[in-house]
CSV table of C-alpha atoms in Angstrom, one decimal:
chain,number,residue,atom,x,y,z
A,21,UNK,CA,165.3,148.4,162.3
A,22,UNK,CA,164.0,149.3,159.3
A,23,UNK,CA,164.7,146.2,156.8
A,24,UNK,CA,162.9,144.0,160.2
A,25,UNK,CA,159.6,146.4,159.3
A,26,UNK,CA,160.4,145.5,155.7
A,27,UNK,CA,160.5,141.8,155.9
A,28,UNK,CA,157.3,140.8,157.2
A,29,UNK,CA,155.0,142.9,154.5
A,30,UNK,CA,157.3,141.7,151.8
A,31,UNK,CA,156.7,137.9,152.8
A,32,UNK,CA,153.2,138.9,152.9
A,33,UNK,CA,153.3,140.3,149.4
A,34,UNK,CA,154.9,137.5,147.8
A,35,UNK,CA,152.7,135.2,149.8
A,36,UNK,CA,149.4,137.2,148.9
A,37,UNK,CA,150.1,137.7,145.2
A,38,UNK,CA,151.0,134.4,144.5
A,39,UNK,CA,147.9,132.9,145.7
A,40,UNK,CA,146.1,135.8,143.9
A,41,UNK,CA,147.7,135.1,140.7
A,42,UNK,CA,147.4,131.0,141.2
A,43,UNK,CA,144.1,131.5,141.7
A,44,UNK,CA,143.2,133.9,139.1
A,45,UNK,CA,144.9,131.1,136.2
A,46,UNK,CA,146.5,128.1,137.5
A,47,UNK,CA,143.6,126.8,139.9
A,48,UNK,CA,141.0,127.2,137.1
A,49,UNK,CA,143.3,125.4,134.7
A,50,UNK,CA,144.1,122.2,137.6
A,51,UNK,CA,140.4,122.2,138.4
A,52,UNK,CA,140.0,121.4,134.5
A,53,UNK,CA,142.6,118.9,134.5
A,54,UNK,CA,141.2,116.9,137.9
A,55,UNK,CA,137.2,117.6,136.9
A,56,UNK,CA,136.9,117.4,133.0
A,57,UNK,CA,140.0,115.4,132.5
A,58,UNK,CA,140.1,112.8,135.1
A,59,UNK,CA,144.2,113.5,135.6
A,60,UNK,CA,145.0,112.2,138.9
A,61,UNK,CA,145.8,114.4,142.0
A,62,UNK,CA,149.4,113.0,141.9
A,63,UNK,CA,150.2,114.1,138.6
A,64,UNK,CA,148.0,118.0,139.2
A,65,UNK,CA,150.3,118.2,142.1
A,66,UNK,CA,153.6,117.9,140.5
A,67,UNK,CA,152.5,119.9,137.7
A,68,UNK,CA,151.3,122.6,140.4
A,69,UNK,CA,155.1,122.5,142.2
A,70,UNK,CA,156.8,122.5,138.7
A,71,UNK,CA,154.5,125.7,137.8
A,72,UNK,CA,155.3,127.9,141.2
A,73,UNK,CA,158.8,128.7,140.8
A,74,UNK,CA,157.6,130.9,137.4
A,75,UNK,CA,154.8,131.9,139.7
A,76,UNK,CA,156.8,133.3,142.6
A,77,UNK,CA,159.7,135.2,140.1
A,78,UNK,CA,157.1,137.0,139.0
A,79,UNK,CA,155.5,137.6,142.3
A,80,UNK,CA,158.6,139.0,143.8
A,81,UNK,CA,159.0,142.7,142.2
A,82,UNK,CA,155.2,143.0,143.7
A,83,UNK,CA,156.3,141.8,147.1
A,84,UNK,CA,159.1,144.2,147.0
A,85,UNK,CA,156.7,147.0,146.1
A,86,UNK,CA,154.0,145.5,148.6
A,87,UNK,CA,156.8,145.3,151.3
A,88,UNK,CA,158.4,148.8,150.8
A,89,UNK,CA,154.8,150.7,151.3
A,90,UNK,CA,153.3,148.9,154.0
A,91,UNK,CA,156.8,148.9,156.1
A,92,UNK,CA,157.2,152.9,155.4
A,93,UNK,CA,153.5,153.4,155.6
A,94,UNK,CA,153.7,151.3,159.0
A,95,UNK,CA,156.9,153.8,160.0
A,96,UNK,CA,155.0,157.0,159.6
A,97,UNK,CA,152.1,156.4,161.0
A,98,UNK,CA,153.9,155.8,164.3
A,99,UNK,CA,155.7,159.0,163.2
A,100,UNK,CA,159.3,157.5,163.5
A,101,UNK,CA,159.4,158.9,159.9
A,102,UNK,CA,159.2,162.1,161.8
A,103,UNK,CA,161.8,161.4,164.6
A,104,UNK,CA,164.3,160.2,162.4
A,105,UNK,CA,163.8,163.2,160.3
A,106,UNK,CA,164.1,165.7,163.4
A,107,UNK,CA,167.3,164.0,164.6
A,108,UNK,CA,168.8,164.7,160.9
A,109,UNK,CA,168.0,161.5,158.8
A,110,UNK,CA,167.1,162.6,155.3
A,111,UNK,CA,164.6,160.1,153.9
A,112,UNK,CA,167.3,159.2,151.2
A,113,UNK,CA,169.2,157.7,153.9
A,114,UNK,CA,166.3,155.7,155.1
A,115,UNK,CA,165.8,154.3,152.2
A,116,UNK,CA,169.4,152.8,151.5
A,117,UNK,CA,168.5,149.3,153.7
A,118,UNK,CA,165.9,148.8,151.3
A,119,UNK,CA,167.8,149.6,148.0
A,120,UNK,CA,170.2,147.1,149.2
A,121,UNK,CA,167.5,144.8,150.2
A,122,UNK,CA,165.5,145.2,146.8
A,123,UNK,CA,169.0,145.2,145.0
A,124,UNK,CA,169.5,141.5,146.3
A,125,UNK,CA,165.6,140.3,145.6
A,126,UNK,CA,166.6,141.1,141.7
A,127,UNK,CA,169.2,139.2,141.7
A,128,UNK,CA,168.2,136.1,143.6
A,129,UNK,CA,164.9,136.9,141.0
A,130,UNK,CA,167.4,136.9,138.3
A,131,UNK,CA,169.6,133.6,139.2
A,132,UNK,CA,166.0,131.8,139.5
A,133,UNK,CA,165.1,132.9,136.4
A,134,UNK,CA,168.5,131.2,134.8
A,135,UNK,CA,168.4,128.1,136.8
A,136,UNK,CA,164.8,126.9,138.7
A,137,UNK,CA,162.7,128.3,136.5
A,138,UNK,CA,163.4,126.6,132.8
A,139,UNK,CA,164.0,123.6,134.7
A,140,UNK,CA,161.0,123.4,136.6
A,141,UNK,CA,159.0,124.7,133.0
A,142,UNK,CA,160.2,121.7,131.0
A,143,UNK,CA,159.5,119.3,133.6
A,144,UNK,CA,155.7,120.8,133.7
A,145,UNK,CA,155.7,120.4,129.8
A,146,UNK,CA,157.2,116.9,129.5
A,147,UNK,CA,154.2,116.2,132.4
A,148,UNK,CA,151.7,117.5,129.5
A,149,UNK,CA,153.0,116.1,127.2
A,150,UNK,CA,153.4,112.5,128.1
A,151,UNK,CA,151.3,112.2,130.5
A,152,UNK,CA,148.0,114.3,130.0
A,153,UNK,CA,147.7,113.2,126.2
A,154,UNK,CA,144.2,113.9,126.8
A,155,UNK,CA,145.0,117.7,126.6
A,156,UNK,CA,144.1,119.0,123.1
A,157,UNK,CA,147.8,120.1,121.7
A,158,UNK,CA,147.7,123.8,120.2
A,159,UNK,CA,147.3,124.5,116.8
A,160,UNK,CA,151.0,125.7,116.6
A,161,UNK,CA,154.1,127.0,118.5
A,162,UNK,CA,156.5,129.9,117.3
A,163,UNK,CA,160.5,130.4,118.0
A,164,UNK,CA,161.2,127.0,118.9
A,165,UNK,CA,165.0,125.5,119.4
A,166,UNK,CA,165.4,122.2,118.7
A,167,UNK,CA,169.4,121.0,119.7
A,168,UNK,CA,171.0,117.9,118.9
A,169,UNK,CA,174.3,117.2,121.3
A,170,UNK,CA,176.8,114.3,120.7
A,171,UNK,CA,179.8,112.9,121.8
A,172,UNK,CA,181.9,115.6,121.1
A,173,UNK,CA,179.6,118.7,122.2
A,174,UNK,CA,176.9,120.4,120.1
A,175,UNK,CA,176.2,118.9,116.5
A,176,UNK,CA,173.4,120.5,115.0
A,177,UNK,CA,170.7,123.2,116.1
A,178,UNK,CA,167.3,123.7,114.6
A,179,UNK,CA,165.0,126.5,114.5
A,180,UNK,CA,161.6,126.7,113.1
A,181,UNK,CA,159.7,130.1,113.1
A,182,UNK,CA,156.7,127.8,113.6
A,183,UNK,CA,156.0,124.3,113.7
A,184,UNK,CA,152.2,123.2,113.0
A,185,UNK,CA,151.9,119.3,115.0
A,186,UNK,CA,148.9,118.0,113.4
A,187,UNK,CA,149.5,118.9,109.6
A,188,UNK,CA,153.2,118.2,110.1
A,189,UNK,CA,155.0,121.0,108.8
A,190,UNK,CA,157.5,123.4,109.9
A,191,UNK,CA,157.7,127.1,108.7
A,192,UNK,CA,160.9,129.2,108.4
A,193,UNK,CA,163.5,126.5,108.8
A,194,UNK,CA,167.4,127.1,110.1
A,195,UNK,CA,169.1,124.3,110.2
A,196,UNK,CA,172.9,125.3,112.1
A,197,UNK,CA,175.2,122.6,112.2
A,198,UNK,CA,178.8,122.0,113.8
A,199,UNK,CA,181.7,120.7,114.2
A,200,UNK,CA,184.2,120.8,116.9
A,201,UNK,CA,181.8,123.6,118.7
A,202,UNK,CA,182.3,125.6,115.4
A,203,UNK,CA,179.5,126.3,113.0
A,204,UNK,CA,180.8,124.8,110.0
A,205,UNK,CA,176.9,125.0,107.8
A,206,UNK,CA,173.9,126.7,107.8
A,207,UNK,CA,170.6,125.7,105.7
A,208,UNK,CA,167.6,127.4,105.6
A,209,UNK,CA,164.6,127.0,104.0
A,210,UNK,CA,160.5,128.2,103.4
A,211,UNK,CA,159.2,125.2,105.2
A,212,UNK,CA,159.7,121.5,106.1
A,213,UNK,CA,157.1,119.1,105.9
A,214,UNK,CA,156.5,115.3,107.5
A,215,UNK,CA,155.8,112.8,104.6
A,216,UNK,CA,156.1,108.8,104.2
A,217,UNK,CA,157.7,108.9,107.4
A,218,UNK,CA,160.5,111.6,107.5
A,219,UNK,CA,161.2,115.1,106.6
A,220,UNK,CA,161.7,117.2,103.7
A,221,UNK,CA,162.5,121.2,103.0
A,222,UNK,CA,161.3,123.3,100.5
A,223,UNK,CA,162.6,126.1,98.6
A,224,UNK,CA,166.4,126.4,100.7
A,225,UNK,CA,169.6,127.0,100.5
A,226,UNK,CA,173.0,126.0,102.0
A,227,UNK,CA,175.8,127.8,103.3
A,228,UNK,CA,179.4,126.6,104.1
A,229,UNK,CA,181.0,128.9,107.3
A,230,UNK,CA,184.4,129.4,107.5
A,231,UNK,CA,186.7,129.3,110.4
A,232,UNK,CA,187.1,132.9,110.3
A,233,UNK,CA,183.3,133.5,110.3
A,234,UNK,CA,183.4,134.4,106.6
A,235,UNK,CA,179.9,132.6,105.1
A,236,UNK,CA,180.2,131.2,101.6
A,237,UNK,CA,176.9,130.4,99.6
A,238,UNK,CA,176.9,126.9,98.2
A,239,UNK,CA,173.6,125.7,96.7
A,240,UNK,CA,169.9,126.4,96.5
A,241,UNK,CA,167.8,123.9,96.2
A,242,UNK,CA,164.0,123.0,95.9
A,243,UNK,CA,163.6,120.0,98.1
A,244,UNK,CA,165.8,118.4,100.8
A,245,UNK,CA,165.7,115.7,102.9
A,246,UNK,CA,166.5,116.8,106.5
A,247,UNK,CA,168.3,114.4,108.7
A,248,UNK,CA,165.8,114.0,111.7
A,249,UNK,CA,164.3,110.4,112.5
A,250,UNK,CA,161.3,112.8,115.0
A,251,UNK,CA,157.9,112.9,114.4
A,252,UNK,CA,155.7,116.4,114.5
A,253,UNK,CA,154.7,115.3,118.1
A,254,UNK,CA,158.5,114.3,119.0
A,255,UNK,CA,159.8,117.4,117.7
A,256,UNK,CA,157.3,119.7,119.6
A,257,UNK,CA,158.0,118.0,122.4
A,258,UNK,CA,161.6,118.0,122.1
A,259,UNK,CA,162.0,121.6,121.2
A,260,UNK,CA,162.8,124.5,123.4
A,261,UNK,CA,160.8,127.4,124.0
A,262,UNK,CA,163.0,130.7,124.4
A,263,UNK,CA,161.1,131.0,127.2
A,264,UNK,CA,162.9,128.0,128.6
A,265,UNK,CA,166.5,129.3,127.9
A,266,UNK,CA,168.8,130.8,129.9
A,267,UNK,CA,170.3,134.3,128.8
A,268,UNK,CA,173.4,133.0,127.4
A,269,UNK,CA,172.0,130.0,125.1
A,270,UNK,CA,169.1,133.3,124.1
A,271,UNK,CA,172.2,134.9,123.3
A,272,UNK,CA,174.2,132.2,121.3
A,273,UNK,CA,170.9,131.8,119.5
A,274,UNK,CA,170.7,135.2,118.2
A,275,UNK,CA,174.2,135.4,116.9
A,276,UNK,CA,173.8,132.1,114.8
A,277,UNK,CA,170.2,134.1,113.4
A,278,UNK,CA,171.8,137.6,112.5
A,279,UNK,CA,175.2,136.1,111.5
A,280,UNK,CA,172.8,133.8,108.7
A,281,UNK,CA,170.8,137.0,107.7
A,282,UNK,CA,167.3,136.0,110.1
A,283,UNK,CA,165.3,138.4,112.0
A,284,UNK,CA,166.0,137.9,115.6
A,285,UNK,CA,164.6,141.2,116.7
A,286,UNK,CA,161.9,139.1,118.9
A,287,UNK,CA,164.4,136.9,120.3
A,288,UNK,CA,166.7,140.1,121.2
A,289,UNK,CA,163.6,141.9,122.8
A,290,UNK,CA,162.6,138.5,124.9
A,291,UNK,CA,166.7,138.8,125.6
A,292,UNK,CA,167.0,142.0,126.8
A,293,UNK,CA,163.4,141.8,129.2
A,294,UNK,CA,165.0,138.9,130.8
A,295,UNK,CA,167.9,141.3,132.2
A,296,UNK,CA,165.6,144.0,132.7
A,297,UNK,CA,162.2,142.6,134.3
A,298,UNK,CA,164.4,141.0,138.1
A,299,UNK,CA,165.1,144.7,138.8
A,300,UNK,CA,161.7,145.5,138.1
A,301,UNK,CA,161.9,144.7,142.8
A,302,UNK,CA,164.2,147.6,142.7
A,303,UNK,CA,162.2,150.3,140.8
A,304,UNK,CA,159.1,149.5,142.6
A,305,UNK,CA,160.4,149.6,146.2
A,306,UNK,CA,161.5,152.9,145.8
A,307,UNK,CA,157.8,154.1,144.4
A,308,UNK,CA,156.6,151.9,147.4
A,309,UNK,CA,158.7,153.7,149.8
A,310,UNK,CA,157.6,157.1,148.9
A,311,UNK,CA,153.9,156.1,148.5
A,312,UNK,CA,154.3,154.4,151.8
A,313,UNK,CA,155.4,157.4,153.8
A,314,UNK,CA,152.7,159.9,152.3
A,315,UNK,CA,149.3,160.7,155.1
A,316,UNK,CA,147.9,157.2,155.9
A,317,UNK,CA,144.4,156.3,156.2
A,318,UNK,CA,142.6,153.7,157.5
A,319,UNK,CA,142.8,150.4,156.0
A,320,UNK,CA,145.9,149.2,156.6
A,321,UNK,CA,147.3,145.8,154.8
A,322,UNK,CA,144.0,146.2,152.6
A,323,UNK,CA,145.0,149.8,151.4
A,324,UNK,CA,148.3,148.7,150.4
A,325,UNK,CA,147.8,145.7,148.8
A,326,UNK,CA,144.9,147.6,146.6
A,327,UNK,CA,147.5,150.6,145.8
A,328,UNK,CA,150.2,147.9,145.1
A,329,UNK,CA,147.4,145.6,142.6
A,330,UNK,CA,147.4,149.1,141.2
A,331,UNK,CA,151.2,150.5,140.6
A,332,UNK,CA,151.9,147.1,139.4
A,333,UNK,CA,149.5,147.1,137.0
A,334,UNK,CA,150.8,150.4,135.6
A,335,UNK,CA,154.1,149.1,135.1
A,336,UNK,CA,153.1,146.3,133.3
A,337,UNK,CA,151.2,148.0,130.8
A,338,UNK,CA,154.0,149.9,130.3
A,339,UNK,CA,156.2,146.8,129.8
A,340,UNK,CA,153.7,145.2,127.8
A,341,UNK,CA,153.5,148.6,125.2
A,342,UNK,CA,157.0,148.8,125.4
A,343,UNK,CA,157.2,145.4,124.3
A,344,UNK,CA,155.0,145.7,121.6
A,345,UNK,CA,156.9,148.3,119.8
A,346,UNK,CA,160.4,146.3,120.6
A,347,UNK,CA,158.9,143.2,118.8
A,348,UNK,CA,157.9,145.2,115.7
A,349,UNK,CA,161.1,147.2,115.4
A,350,UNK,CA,159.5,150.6,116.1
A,351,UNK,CA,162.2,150.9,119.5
A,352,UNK,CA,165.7,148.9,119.8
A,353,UNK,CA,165.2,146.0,121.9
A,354,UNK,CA,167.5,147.2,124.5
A,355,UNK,CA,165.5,150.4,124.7
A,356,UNK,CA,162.5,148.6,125.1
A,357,UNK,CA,163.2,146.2,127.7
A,358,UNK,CA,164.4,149.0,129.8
A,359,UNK,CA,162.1,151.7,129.1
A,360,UNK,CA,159.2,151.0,131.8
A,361,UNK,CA,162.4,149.8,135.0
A,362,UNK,CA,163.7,153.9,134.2
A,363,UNK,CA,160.3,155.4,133.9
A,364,UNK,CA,159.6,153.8,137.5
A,365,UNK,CA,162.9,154.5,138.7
A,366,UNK,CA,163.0,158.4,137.6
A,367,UNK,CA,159.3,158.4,139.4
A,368,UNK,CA,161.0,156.6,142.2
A,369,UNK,CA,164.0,159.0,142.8
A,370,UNK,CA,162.1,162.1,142.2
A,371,UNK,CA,159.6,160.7,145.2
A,372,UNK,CA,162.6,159.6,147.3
A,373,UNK,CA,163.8,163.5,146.4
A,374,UNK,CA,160.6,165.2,147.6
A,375,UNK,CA,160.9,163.2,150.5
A,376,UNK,CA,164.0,164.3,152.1
């Protein structure tokens, strides 16, 4: 009974805040494409479907929330809170359906994440890229993966800590190649630049890895030629944002940085949210569930959705702080990622408590 009086504000709540947050960026930015542009509707509407999947991930943990304190609110105020209560339900009992239920939204949240989501995000960027070349291209892009597979499995993996299209240069250069899936060299170096046609590296040095791991240092040098027949353009087009990784290529990623000495403390942080933020539907049900069963007053879905716009917002400000100090080393990335999921979830139980 109770997870049928969840499921219809929940569907709302992912319904509602996707077209909230679609219309608060993505319209405005489609609308450009369609009215300053002149990018036909066929190609605004793939980019649109390719673009929703990140949408409604994200929209999810605020359904959950939306779901949980409309379906409670919707409980009391036709006091079966009450009834269930006088015939010996504690409130903790009511609200195992919807830890279950929530419990299940973060992971399906969490498999999307890994397997629609980059998918759907490189097909929107290869759509910008090759075919809205009318699109000014940023200045730069930051942490990007370029990865070079052949016959015989991976062969080579770059990394820049930014790559600048338009002046053709690449800054903080890793250069991890293999052999046989093991990481046989490493290179790194300042910068790479694009002249007379091909690449170069500045101010490097090479590394030979062993097949027990151990890393021996083999030259320095001041320029390089790097083996990459790309342009600036092909390159940023090529390359991967972390963004578009899944959890365990984040995580292969990071060892090849800290086993060759870089920072990956960013990396780690972006890592560690990707496991935390899916049970972000958890944490807020059970705020949602205790709001939800406090005195009602009028307004009903309006109420809701306001207090909802509200709670969410809290947590990610939290999230976004906690971030902050993950990405410049002041907390441990774990600790970071997790921080604002037990902050909501200590609330949560301590209102599930008071409820009983």
């Amino acid at each position: 009974m109770i997870l049928m009086e969840l499921l219809g504000p929940f569907a709302f709540g992912v319904a509602a805040f996707t077209v909230l947050m679609v219309a608060g960026s993505l319209l405005f930015r489609i609308a450009d494409l369609v009215i300053q542009r002149g990018v036909s509707i066929g190609v605004v509407v793939r980019l649109f479907l390719y673009y929703l999947p990140g949408v409604v991930v994200t929209t999810i943990p605020m359904g959950s929330l939306l779901g949980a304190l409309m379906g409670f609110g919707k409980l009391s105020s036709h006091s079966e809170i009450v009834a269930l209560k006088a015939c010996g339900v504690p409130f903790r009992r009511m609200v195992r359906p919807l830890v279950v239920a929530s419990a299940l939204a973060s992971v399906v949240t969490f498999v999307l994440n890994e397997t629609v989501v980059p998918l759907s995000e490189r097909a929107a960027r290869n759509v910008l890229a090759y075919e809205i070349m009318r699109e000014r291209p940023p200045e730069f892009k930051e942490r990007m993966f370029l990865r070079e597979e052949g016959s015989s499995g991976l062969r080579r993996v770059i990394y820049m800590d930014r790559i600048r299209p338009r002046t053709g240069e690449m800054e903080g250069v890793l250069v991890q190649e293999f052999e046989g899936g093991r990481l046989s060299r490493l290179t790194s170096a300042r910068r790479a630049v694009w002249r007379d046609g091909k690449w170069t590296m500045e101010e490097g040095k090479t590394f030979e890895v062993a097949p027990d791991g151990g890393v021996k240092f083999l030259y320095s040098f001041a320029r390089e030629s790097l083996r990459l027949d790309l342009s600036p353009a092909r390159v940023e087009a090529q390359s991967t944002d972390p963004s578009q990784m899944s959890v365990f290529q984040m995580a292969e990623q990071i060892g090849l940085m800290e086993r060759q000495g870089s920072d990956a403390t960013k990396l780690r942080v972006m890592f560690h949210l990707r496991l935390a933020v899916p049970w972000a539907s958890l944490v807020l049900a059970l705020v949602g569930a205790s709001a939800g069963v406090r005195p009602q007053r009028s307004g009903g879905a309006g109420v809701g959705l306001g207090l909802s716009v509200v709670i969410v917002f809290l947590y990610y400000v939290v999230l976004s702080f906690c971030q902050s100090l993950g990405e410049a080393s002041y907390l441990p990335p774990v600790v970071a990622a997790w921080v604002p999921n037990l902050v909501f979830g200590v609330a949560g139980l301590f209102m599930v408590r008071r409820g009983d």
